[in-house]
Coordinates of C-alpha atoms in Angstrom, one line a residue:
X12 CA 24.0 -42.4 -17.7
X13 CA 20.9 -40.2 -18.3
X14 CA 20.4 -38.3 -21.1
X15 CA 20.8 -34.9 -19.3
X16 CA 24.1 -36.3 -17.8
X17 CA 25.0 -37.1 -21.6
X18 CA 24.0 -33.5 -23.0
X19 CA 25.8 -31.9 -19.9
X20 CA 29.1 -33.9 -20.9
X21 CA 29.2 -33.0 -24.6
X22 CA 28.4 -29.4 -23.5
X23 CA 31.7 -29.5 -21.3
X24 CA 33.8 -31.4 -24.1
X25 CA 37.3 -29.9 -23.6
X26 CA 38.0 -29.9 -27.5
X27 CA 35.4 -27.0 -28.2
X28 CA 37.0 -24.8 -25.3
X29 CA 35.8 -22.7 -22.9
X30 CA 34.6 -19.6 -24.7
X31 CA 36.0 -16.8 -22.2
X32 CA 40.2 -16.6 -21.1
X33 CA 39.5 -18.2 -17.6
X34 CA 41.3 -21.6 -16.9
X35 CA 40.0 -21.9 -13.7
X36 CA 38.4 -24.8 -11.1
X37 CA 35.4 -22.4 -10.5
X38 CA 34.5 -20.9 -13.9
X39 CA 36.7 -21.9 -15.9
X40 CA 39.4 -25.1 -17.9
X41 CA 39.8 -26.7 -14.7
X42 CA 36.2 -26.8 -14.1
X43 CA 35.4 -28.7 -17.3
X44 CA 38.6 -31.3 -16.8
X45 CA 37.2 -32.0 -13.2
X46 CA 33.8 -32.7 -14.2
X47 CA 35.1 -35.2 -16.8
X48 CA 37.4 -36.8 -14.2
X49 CA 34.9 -37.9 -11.6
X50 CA 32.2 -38.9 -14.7
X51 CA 35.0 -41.1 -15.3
X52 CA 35.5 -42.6 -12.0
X53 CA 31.5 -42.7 -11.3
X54 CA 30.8 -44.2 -14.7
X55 CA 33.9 -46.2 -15.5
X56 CA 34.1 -44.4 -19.4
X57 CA 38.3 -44.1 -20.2
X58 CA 39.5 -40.5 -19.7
X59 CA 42.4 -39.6 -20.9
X60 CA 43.2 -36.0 -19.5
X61 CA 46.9 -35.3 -21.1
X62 CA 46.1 -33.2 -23.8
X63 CA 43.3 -31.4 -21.7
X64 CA 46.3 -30.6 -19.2
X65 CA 48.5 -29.0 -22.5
X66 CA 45.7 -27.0 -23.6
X67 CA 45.5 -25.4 -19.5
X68 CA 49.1 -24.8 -19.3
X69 CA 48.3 -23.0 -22.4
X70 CA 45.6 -21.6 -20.7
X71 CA 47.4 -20.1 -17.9
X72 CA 50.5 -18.7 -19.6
X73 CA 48.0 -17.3 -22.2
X74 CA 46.0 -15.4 -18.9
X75 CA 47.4 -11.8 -17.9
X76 CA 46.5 -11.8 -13.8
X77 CA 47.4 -14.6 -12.1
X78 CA 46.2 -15.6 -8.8
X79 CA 47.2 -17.5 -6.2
X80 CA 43.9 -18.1 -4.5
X81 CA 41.5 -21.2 -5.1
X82 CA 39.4 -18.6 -7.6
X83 CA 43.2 -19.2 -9.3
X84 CA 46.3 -21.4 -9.1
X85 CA 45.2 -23.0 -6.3
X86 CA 42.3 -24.7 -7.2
X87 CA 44.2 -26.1 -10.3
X88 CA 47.1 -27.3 -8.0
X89 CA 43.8 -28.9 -6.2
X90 CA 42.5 -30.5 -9.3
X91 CA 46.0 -31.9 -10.1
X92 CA 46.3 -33.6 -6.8
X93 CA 43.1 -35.2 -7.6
X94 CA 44.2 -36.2 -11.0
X95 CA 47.2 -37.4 -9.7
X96 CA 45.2 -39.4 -7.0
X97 CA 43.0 -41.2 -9.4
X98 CA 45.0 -41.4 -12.6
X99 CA 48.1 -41.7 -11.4
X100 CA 49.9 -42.5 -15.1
X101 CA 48.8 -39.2 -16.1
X102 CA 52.2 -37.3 -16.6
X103 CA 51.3 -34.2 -17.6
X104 CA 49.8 -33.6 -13.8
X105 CA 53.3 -34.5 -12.0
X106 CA 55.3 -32.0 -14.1
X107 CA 52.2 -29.1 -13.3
X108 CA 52.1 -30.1 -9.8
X109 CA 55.6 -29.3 -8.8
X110 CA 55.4 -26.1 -10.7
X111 CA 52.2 -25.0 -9.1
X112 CA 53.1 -26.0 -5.5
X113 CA 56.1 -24.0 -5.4
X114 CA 54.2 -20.8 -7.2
X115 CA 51.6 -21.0 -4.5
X116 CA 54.0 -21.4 -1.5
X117 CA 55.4 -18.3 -3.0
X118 CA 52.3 -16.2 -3.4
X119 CA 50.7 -17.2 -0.2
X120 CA 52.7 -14.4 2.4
X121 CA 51.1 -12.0 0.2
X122 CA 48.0 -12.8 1.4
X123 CA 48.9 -13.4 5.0
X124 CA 50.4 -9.5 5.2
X125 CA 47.2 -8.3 4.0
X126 CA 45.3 -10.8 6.5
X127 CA 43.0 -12.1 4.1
X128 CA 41.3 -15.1 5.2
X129 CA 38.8 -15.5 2.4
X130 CA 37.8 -19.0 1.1
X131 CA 37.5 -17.9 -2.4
X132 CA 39.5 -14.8 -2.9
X133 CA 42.5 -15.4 0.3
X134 CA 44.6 -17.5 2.5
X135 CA 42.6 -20.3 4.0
X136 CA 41.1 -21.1 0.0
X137 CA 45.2 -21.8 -0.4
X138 CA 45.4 -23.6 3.0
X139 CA 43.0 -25.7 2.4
X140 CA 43.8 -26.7 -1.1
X141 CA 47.7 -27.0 0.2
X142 CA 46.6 -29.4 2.9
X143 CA 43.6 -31.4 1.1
X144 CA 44.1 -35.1 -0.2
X145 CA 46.3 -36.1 2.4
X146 CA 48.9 -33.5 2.5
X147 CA 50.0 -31.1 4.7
X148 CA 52.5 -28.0 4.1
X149 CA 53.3 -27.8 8.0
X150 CA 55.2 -24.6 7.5
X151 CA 52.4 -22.6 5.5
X152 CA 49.7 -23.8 8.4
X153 CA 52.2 -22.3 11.1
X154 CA 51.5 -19.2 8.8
X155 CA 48.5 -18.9 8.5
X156 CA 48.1 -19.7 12.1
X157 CA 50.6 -17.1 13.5
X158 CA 48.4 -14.5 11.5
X159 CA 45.1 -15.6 12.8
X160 CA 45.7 -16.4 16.7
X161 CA 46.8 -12.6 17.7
X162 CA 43.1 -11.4 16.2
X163 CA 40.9 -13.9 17.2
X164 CA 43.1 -16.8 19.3
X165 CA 43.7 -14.4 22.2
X166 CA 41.5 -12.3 24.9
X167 CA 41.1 -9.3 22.6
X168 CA 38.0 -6.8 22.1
X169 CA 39.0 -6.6 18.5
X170 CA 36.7 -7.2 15.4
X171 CA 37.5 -7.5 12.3
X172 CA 37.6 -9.6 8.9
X173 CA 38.6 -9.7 5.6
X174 CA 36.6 -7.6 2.6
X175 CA 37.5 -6.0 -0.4
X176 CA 39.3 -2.5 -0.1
X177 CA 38.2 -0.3 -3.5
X178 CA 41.2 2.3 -2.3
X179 CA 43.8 -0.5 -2.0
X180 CA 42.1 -3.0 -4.8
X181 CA 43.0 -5.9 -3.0
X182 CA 41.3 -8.0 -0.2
X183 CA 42.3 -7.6 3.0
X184 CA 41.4 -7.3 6.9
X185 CA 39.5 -4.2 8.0
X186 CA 38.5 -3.1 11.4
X187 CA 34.9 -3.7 12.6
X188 CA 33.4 -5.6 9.9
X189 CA 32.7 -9.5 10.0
X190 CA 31.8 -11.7 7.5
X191 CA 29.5 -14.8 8.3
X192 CA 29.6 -16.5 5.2
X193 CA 31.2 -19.8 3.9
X194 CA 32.6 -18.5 0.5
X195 CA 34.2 -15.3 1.9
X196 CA 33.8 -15.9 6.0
X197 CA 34.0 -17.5 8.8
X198 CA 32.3 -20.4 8.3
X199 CA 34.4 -21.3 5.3
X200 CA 37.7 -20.7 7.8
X201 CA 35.9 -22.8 10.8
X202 CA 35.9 -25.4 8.5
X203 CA 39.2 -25.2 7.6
X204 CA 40.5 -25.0 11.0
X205 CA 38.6 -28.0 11.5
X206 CA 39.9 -30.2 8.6
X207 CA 43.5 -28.6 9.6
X208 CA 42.6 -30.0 13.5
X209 CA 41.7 -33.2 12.3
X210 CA 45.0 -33.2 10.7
X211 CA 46.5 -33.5 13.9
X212 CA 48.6 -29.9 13.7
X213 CA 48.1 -26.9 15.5
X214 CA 45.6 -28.4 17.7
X215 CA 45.4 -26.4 20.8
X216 CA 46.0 -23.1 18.9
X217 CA 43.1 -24.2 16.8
X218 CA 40.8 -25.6 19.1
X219 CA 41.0 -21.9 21.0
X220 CA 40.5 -20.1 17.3
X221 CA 37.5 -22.2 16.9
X222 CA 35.9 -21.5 20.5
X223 CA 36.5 -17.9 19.8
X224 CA 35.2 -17.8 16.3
X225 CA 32.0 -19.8 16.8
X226 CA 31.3 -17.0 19.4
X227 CA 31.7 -14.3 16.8
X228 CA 28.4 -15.8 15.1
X229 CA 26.2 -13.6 17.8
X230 CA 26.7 -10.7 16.1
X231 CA 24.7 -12.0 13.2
X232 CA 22.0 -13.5 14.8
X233 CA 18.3 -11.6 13.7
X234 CA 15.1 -11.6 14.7
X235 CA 11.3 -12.2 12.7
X236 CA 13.4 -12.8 9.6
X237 CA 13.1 -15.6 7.3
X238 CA 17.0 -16.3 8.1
X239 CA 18.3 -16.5 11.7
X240 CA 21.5 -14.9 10.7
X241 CA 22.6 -11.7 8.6
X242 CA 25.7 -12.3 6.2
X243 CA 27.5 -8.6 7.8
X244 CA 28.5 -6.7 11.0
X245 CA 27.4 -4.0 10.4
X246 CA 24.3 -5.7 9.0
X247 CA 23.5 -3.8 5.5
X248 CA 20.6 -6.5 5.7
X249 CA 18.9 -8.5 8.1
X250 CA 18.1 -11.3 5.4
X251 CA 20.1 -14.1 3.8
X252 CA 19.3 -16.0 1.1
X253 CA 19.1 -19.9 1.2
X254 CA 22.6 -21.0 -0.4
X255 CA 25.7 -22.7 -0.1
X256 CA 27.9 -19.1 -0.3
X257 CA 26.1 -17.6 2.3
X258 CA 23.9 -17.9 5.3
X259 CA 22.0 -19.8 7.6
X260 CA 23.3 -23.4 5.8
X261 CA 26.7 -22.6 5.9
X262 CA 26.9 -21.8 9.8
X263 CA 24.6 -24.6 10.8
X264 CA 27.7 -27.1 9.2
X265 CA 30.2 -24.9 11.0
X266 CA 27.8 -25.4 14.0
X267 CA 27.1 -29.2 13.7
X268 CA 31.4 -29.9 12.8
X269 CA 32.9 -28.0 15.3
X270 CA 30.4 -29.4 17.9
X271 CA 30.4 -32.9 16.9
X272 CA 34.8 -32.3 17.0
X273 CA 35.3 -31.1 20.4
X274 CA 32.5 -32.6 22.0
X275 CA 30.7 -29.0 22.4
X276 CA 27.1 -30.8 22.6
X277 CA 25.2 -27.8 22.7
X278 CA 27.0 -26.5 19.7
X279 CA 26.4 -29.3 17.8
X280 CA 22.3 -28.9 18.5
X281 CA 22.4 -25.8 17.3
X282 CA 23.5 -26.5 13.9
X283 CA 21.0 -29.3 13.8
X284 CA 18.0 -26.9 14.8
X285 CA 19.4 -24.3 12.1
X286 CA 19.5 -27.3 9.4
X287 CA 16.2 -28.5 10.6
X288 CA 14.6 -24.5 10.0
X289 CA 16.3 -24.2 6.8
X290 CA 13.8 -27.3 5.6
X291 CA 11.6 -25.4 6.2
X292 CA 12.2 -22.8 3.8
X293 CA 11.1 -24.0 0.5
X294 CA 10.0 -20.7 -0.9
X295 CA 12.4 -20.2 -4.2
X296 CA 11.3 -16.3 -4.5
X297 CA 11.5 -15.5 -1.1
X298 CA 14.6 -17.2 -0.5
X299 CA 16.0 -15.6 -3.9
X300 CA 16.9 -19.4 -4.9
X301 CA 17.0 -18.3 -8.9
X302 CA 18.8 -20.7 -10.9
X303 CA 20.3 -24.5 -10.2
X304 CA 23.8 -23.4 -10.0
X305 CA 25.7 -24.7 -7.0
X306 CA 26.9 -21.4 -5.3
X307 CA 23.3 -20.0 -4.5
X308 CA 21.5 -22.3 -6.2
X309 CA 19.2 -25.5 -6.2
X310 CA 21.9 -27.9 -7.0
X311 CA 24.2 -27.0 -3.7
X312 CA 21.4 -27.0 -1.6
X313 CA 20.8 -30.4 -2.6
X314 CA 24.5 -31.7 -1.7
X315 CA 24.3 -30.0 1.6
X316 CA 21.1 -31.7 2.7
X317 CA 22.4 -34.5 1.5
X318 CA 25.7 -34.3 3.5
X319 CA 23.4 -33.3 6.9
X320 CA 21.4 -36.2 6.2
X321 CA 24.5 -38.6 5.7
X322 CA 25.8 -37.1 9.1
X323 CA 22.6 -37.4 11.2
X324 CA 20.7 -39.7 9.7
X325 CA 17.3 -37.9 9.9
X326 CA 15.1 -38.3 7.4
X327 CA 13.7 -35.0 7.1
X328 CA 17.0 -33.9 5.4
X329 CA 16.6 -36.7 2.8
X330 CA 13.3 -35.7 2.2
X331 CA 15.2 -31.7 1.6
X332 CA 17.4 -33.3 -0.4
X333 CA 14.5 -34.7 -2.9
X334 CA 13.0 -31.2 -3.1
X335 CA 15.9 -29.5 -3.8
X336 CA 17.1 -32.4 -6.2
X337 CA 13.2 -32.2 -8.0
X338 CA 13.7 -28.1 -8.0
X339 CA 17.5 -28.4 -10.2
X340 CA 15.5 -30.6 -12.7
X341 CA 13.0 -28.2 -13.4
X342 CA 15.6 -25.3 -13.2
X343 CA 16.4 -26.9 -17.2
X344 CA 14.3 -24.5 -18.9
X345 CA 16.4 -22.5 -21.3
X346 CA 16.6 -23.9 -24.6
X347 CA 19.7 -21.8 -25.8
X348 CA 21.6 -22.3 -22.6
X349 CA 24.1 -25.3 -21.8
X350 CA 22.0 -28.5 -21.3
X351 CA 18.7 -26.0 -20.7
X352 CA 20.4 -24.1 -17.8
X353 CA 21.7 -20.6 -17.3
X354 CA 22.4 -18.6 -14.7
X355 CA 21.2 -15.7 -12.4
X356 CA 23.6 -12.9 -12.7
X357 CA 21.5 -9.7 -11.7
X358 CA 22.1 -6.6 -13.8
X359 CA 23.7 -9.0 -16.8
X360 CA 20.6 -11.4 -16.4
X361 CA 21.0 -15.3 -17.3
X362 CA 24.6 -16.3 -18.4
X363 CA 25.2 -19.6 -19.6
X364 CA 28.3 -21.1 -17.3
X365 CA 30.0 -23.8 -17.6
X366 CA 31.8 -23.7 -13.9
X367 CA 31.8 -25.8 -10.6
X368 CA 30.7 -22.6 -8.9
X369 CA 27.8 -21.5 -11.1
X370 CA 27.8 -23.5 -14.2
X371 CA 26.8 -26.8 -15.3
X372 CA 30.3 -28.8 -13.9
X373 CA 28.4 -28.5 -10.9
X374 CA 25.0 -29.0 -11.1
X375 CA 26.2 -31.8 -13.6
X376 CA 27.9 -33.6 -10.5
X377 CA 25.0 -33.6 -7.7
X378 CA 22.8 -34.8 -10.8
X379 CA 25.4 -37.6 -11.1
X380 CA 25.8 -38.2 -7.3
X381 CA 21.5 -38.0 -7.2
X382 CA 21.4 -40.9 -10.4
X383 CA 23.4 -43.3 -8.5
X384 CA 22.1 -42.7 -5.3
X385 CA 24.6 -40.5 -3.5
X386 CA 26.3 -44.2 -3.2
X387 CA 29.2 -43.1 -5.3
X388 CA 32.5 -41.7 -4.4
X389 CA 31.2 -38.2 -4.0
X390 CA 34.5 -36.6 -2.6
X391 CA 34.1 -34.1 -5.0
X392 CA 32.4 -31.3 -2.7
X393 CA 35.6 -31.4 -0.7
X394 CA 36.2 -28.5 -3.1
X395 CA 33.0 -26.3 -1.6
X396 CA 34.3 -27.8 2.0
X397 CA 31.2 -30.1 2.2
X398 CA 33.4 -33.8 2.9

């Protein structure tokens, strides 16, 4: 292991605990424990996660709002299914599991009524982390199918998707507003659908959600901008930043999956052509590319190239992947931060963050898939829907 790899795992060391209350996969406990797990299997070291699984449970019964979504329970119940996966004598994870799969089960018609198909915040962040690693809750799919074919499965003029209601404080579907994004839109539930397809269930419902859905994407497309897509219908902006929450990346890999799936050729070029212009842009102001954290950051840009290039086989997304990859090492410039990063966080300025999402879990995984030569098994961005 390098010596940053070294640094970044002390930094994470479960013993010294996450400074804020948040236990989970994308901020918080879970984060750390995952990070550890797959330095394990990448590295060979012994990790033991037991007691780090104690001091989560105490973690979440020591938390005052609990949440169902992957931004919550979910997300745990996925990192449990991976523990259980690859250390299956670990158990701690089988006595959480059960607990946690029947707590989300519960939680998830809450969601469904309120029609909130966010990755991160909703319904198809469950779905997917319900249905992930080889299992699949046929009766939550129906679900969550039966509450997306009447909006977008049948010949309807109407438009909508989920956002954040200040009145209600909750998120849920609202007329005339769409959301292109991966982390909160419909590229994040195309891909779902697709890994749900795949899965051999719903198909024909499915297949017609994902015809229907890919067409939604031309009421984002823009003109003479850096991006070819806007993020909102209404458009508050006719810009997107380069990033793995939001933008042009995201909806070329809806693009390229969907039409590589169903055989929709044109489809499927596309998403190459968007890939291939998002090479392009290798402006870190102008494409408001800040900090290495994997969200909007160097480090995810990295593992997307690098998952374009593993699907196409065109070297100029290897050599995007190199760029990006150079860009996250020289993104280690704080010397009070953890390992030398810190991240972008507008108003509050640079945050040290130890997460998956933002923190150094994940840039401290696409450094370890980078150091071994994206040979490993790097199964961990099934998390940001990336494998």
């Amino acid at each position: 292991m390098s010596e940053l790899i070294l640094e970044m795992k002390k930094a994470m060391k479960i013993a010294s605990g996450i400074e804020d209350n948040r236990y989970d996969i994308l901020g918080g406990m879970a984060s750390a424990i995952y990070f550890h797990l797959y330095l394990s299997q990448v590295t060979g070291k012994k990790y033991d996660p037991e007691e780090d699984i104690f001091l989560l449970v105490k973690r979440i019964n020591e938390h005052g709002t609990i949440s169902g979504s992957i931004s919550g329970l979910s997300g745990v119940y996925y990192l449990i299914k991976c523990l259980k996966k690859m250390k299956p004598a670990c158990h701690a994870a089988d006595e959480l599991y059960l607990q946690l799969e029947g707590m989300i089960r519960n939680l998830l018609p809450e969601y469904l009524h309120a029609k909130n198909f966010d990755f991160i915040h909703g319904a198809t962040g469950i779905i997917w982390c319900l249905s992930s690693e080889g299992c699949l809750h046929q009766d939550s799919v129906r679900a969550f199918i039966d509450e997306l074919y009447p909006i977008y499965g049948m010949n309807t003029s109407r438009i909508g998707f989920t956002r954040f209601n200040d009145e209600k404080g909750i998120y849920c579907f609202t007329e005339g507003y769409l959301n292109s994004s991966l982390s909160h839109g419909i590229s994040g539930l195309l891909l779902v659908l697709i890994h749900l397809y795949k899965s051999g269930y719903e198909r024909i419902r499915i297949k017609i959600l994902c015809e229907r859905l890919i067409g939604l994407y031309s009421y984002f497309k823009i003109e003479n901008s850096r991006s070819s897509f806007c993020n909102l219908y209404p458009a508050a902006s006719g810009f997107t930043r380069m990033a793995w929450c939001i933008g042009d990346m995201g909806i070329a890999l809806a693009h390229w999956k969907a039409g590589e799936l169903f055989g929709w050729h044109d489809i499927q070029e596309k998403g190459f052509r968007l890939m291939s212009e998002c090479g392009k842009r290798r402006n870190l102001k102008l494409d408001q590319v800040y900090d290495a954290g994997f969200c909007h950051g160097s480090a995810g840009l990295c593992q997307m190239f690098f998952r374009f290039y593993e699907a196409t086989g065109e070297p100029e997304f290897l050599k995007s992947v190199y760029y990006w990859l150079k860009q996250t090492k020289q993104m280690r410039i704080h010397g009070s931060g953890l390992a030398g990063y810190r991240a972008w966080q507008g108003d509050l300025g640079w945050q040290p963050e130890y997460g998956m999402l933002e923190g150094i879990a994940g840039i401290g995984l696409v450094l370890l898939s980078a150091e071994y030569g994206f040979e490993i098994p790097a199964d961990w961005d099934r998390l940001f829907l990336l494998s």
